[in-house]
Amino acid sequence: MKLYYAPGACSFVPHVLLELIGEPFEPVMVKLHKGEQNEPAYRAVNPRGQVPVLVDGGETITQILAIVGYLNDRFPQHAFLPTEPLPRARVMERLAWLNNTVHTTFTHVFMPYKFVDEPEAQRQVKAFNVNVYRGLLQDLEDFATRVIGQGEPWLGGARVGPLDAYALTVLRWGGLGGIDPTGFPTLWTQANKLAVHPAAARAIERERLQLNLYRPG
């Protein structure tokens, strides 16, 4: 297997899952800040120019939810997703929300130029969406507090999985928008817990990630 990833991007989710699986895979870094996602060689892999991309044999799979589902079914012994219909739906519900709401809101914070041309309009888009993003992190914090309060060790239940990796990712991103991650104590505790898990630690080391990107002022 081969994983195309960018350090600190949402590709951290399958990166962690592949490390948890423990099967050999080839990590291929895509330097988004240098525009490598737009180069012809990468567009041949994924015409949308996005990460992550998972290549397994002759098959190429894109999109977080599709890759998570594929790895869960390909390696069922790791139980990345619950087997019972309702618990599985609840995890997928939260993953979809992270992907289609939290993630896209952060795009407005980090890349407002994708949505408006004028510098002042970009400033307004960023400022507005920082506040929206803070509220979404609080929603995630409330969810995490309920789950952990029910005695579960991880956000998806008994085993570390995609929800934990995605939660760590979006919490880190908040720091880039001026949101202190330590203001969400359950998420911050869970992120640090995940960071010392051997599999996640390998992905973090490879990506050279720093958990807290917040800089006061």
Coordinates of C-alpha atoms in Angstrom, one line a residue:
M1 CA 0.0 0.0 0.0
K2 CA 1.0 3.6 -0.6
L3 CA -0.3 6.7 1.2
Y4 CA 0.0 10.2 -0.2
Y5 CA -0.1 12.6 2.7
A6 CA 0.7 16.2 3.6
P7 CA 2.1 17.0 7.1
G8 CA -0.7 18.3 9.4
A9 CA -3.4 17.8 6.8
C10 CA -6.5 15.5 7.3
S11 CA -4.4 12.7 5.7
F12 CA -3.1 12.3 9.3
V13 CA -6.3 10.1 9.8
P14 CA -5.4 7.3 7.5
H15 CA -1.7 7.8 8.3
V16 CA -2.5 6.8 11.9
L17 CA -4.7 3.9 10.8
L18 CA -2.0 2.5 8.6
E19 CA 0.5 2.7 11.5
L20 CA -2.1 0.9 13.7
I21 CA -2.5 -1.8 11.1
G22 CA 1.2 -2.5 11.1
E23 CA 1.4 -3.8 7.5
P24 CA 4.2 -2.3 5.4
F25 CA 3.1 0.8 3.5
E26 CA 4.9 3.5 1.6
P27 CA 4.3 7.1 2.8
V28 CA 4.7 9.7 0.1
M29 CA 4.8 13.3 1.2
V30 CA 3.0 15.9 -0.9
K31 CA 4.2 19.4 -0.1
L32 CA 1.0 21.5 -0.3
H33 CA 2.8 24.7 0.5
K34 CA 5.0 24.2 -2.6
G35 CA 2.1 23.4 -4.8
E36 CA 3.1 19.8 -5.5
Q37 CA -0.6 18.8 -5.4
N38 CA -1.0 20.8 -8.7
E39 CA 1.9 19.3 -10.5
P40 CA 1.0 16.9 -13.4
A41 CA 2.6 13.9 -11.7
Y42 CA 0.3 14.2 -8.7
R43 CA -2.7 15.2 -10.8
A44 CA -2.2 11.8 -12.5
V45 CA -2.7 10.2 -9.1
N46 CA -5.6 12.4 -8.0
P47 CA -7.0 14.8 -10.6
R48 CA -8.6 16.8 -7.7
G49 CA -5.2 17.6 -6.3
Q50 CA -6.1 16.6 -2.8
V51 CA -4.7 14.4 0.0
P52 CA -5.1 11.8 1.2
V53 CA -4.8 9.2 -1.5
L54 CA -4.5 5.5 -0.7
V55 CA -3.1 3.2 -3.4
D56 CA -3.6 -0.5 -2.7
G57 CA -2.4 -2.7 -5.5
G58 CA -3.9 -1.3 -8.7
E59 CA -6.6 0.6 -7.0
T60 CA -6.6 4.2 -6.0
I61 CA -9.0 5.5 -3.3
T62 CA -9.6 9.1 -2.3
Q63 CA -11.7 10.9 0.3
I64 CA -11.3 10.4 4.1
L65 CA -14.6 8.5 4.6
A66 CA -14.0 6.1 1.7
I67 CA -10.4 5.4 2.9
V68 CA -11.5 4.8 6.5
G69 CA -14.3 2.5 5.4
Y70 CA -11.9 0.6 3.1
L71 CA -9.2 0.1 5.7
N72 CA -11.8 -1.0 8.3
D73 CA -13.2 -3.6 5.9
R74 CA -9.8 -4.6 4.6
F75 CA -8.4 -5.1 8.1
P76 CA -11.5 -6.0 10.2
Q77 CA -9.5 -7.3 13.1
H78 CA -8.6 -3.7 14.0
A79 CA -12.2 -2.7 14.3
F80 CA -11.7 0.9 13.4
L81 CA -15.5 1.2 13.1
P82 CA -18.1 -0.5 15.4
T83 CA -19.7 -3.6 14.0
E84 CA -23.2 -2.9 15.3
P85 CA -25.3 -0.8 13.0
L86 CA -26.3 2.1 15.3
P87 CA -22.8 2.6 17.0
R88 CA -21.2 2.4 13.5
A89 CA -23.7 5.0 12.2
R90 CA -22.9 7.3 15.1
V91 CA -19.2 7.1 14.4
M92 CA -19.7 7.7 10.7
E93 CA -22.1 10.6 11.5
R94 CA -19.4 12.3 13.5
L95 CA -16.7 11.6 10.9
A96 CA -18.9 13.0 8.2
W97 CA -19.5 16.2 10.2
L98 CA -15.8 16.6 10.9
N99 CA -15.2 16.2 7.2
N100 CA -18.0 18.2 5.6
T101 CA -18.5 20.9 8.3
V102 CA -15.5 21.4 10.6
H103 CA -13.0 20.8 7.9
T104 CA -14.6 23.1 5.3
T105 CA -15.1 25.9 7.9
F106 CA -11.3 25.8 8.6
T107 CA -10.7 26.1 4.8
H108 CA -12.4 29.5 5.1
V109 CA -10.1 30.4 7.9
F110 CA -6.8 29.2 6.4
M111 CA -7.5 29.9 2.7
P112 CA -10.1 32.7 2.5
Y113 CA -8.6 33.6 -0.9
K114 CA -10.4 30.5 -2.3
F115 CA -13.7 32.3 -1.7
V116 CA -13.2 36.0 -2.2
D117 CA -10.7 38.2 -4.1
E118 CA -10.4 41.4 -2.2
P119 CA -8.0 41.5 0.8
E120 CA -10.5 43.2 3.1
A121 CA -13.2 40.6 2.2
Q122 CA -10.7 37.8 2.9
R123 CA -10.0 39.3 6.3
Q124 CA -13.7 39.4 7.0
V125 CA -14.2 35.8 5.8
K126 CA -11.4 34.6 8.0
A127 CA -12.5 36.5 11.1
F128 CA -16.1 35.4 10.8
N129 CA -15.2 31.8 10.3
V130 CA -12.7 31.7 13.2
N131 CA -15.7 32.4 15.5
V132 CA -17.7 29.7 13.7
Y133 CA -14.8 27.3 14.0
R134 CA -14.5 28.0 17.7
G135 CA -18.1 27.0 18.2
L136 CA -17.6 23.8 16.2
L137 CA -14.6 22.9 18.4
Q138 CA -16.9 23.4 21.4
D139 CA -19.4 21.1 19.9
L140 CA -16.7 18.5 19.5
E141 CA -15.5 19.2 23.1
D142 CA -19.0 18.5 24.4
F143 CA -19.2 15.3 22.4
A144 CA -15.8 14.1 23.7
T145 CA -16.8 15.0 27.3
R146 CA -20.0 12.9 27.0
V147 CA -18.1 9.9 25.5
I148 CA -15.2 10.0 28.0
G149 CA -17.7 10.6 30.8
Q150 CA -19.4 7.4 29.9
G151 CA -16.2 5.5 30.6
E152 CA -14.9 5.1 27.0
P153 CA -11.2 5.5 26.6
W154 CA -11.4 6.8 23.0
L155 CA -13.9 8.9 21.1
G156 CA -15.1 5.9 19.0
G157 CA -15.3 3.5 21.9
A158 CA -12.9 0.9 23.2
R159 CA -10.3 1.3 20.5
V160 CA -8.3 4.1 19.1
G161 CA -9.5 5.0 15.7
P162 CA -10.3 7.6 13.0
L163 CA -12.4 9.9 15.3
D164 CA -9.4 10.4 17.6
A165 CA -7.0 11.2 14.7
Y166 CA -9.4 13.6 13.1
A167 CA -10.2 15.3 16.4
L168 CA -6.5 15.9 17.0
T169 CA -6.1 17.3 13.5
V170 CA -8.9 19.9 13.8
L171 CA -7.8 20.9 17.3
R172 CA -4.3 21.6 16.0
W173 CA -5.7 23.6 13.1
G174 CA -7.5 25.8 15.7
G175 CA -4.2 27.1 16.8
L176 CA -3.5 28.5 13.3
G177 CA -6.7 30.5 13.6
G178 CA -5.7 31.9 17.0
I179 CA -7.8 29.4 19.1
D180 CA -6.0 28.0 22.1
P181 CA -6.5 24.2 22.1
T182 CA -6.0 24.0 25.8
G183 CA -9.3 25.8 26.2
F184 CA -11.0 22.5 25.2
P185 CA -9.7 20.3 28.1
T186 CA -11.2 17.0 27.1
L187 CA -10.0 17.3 23.5
W188 CA -6.6 18.5 24.6
T189 CA -6.3 15.5 27.0
Q190 CA -7.3 13.1 24.4
A191 CA -5.0 14.6 21.8
N192 CA -2.0 14.2 24.2
K193 CA -3.1 10.7 25.0
L194 CA -3.2 9.9 21.3
A195 CA 0.2 11.5 20.7
V196 CA 1.9 9.1 22.9
H197 CA 0.2 6.0 21.5
P198 CA 3.1 4.2 19.6
A199 CA 1.3 4.1 16.2
A200 CA 0.2 7.7 16.3
A201 CA 3.6 8.8 17.6
R202 CA 5.2 7.3 14.5
A203 CA 2.9 9.3 12.3
I204 CA 3.5 12.4 14.3
E205 CA 7.2 12.0 14.1
R206 CA 7.1 11.4 10.4
E207 CA 5.0 14.5 9.9
R208 CA 7.0 16.5 12.4
L209 CA 3.8 17.8 14.1
Q210 CA 3.6 20.1 17.0
L211 CA 0.3 19.7 18.9
N212 CA -0.1 23.3 20.1
L213 CA 0.2 25.9 17.3
Y214 CA -1.5 28.7 19.2
R215 CA 0.5 31.9 19.6
P216 CA -1.0 34.5 22.0
G217 CA -1.4 38.0 20.6

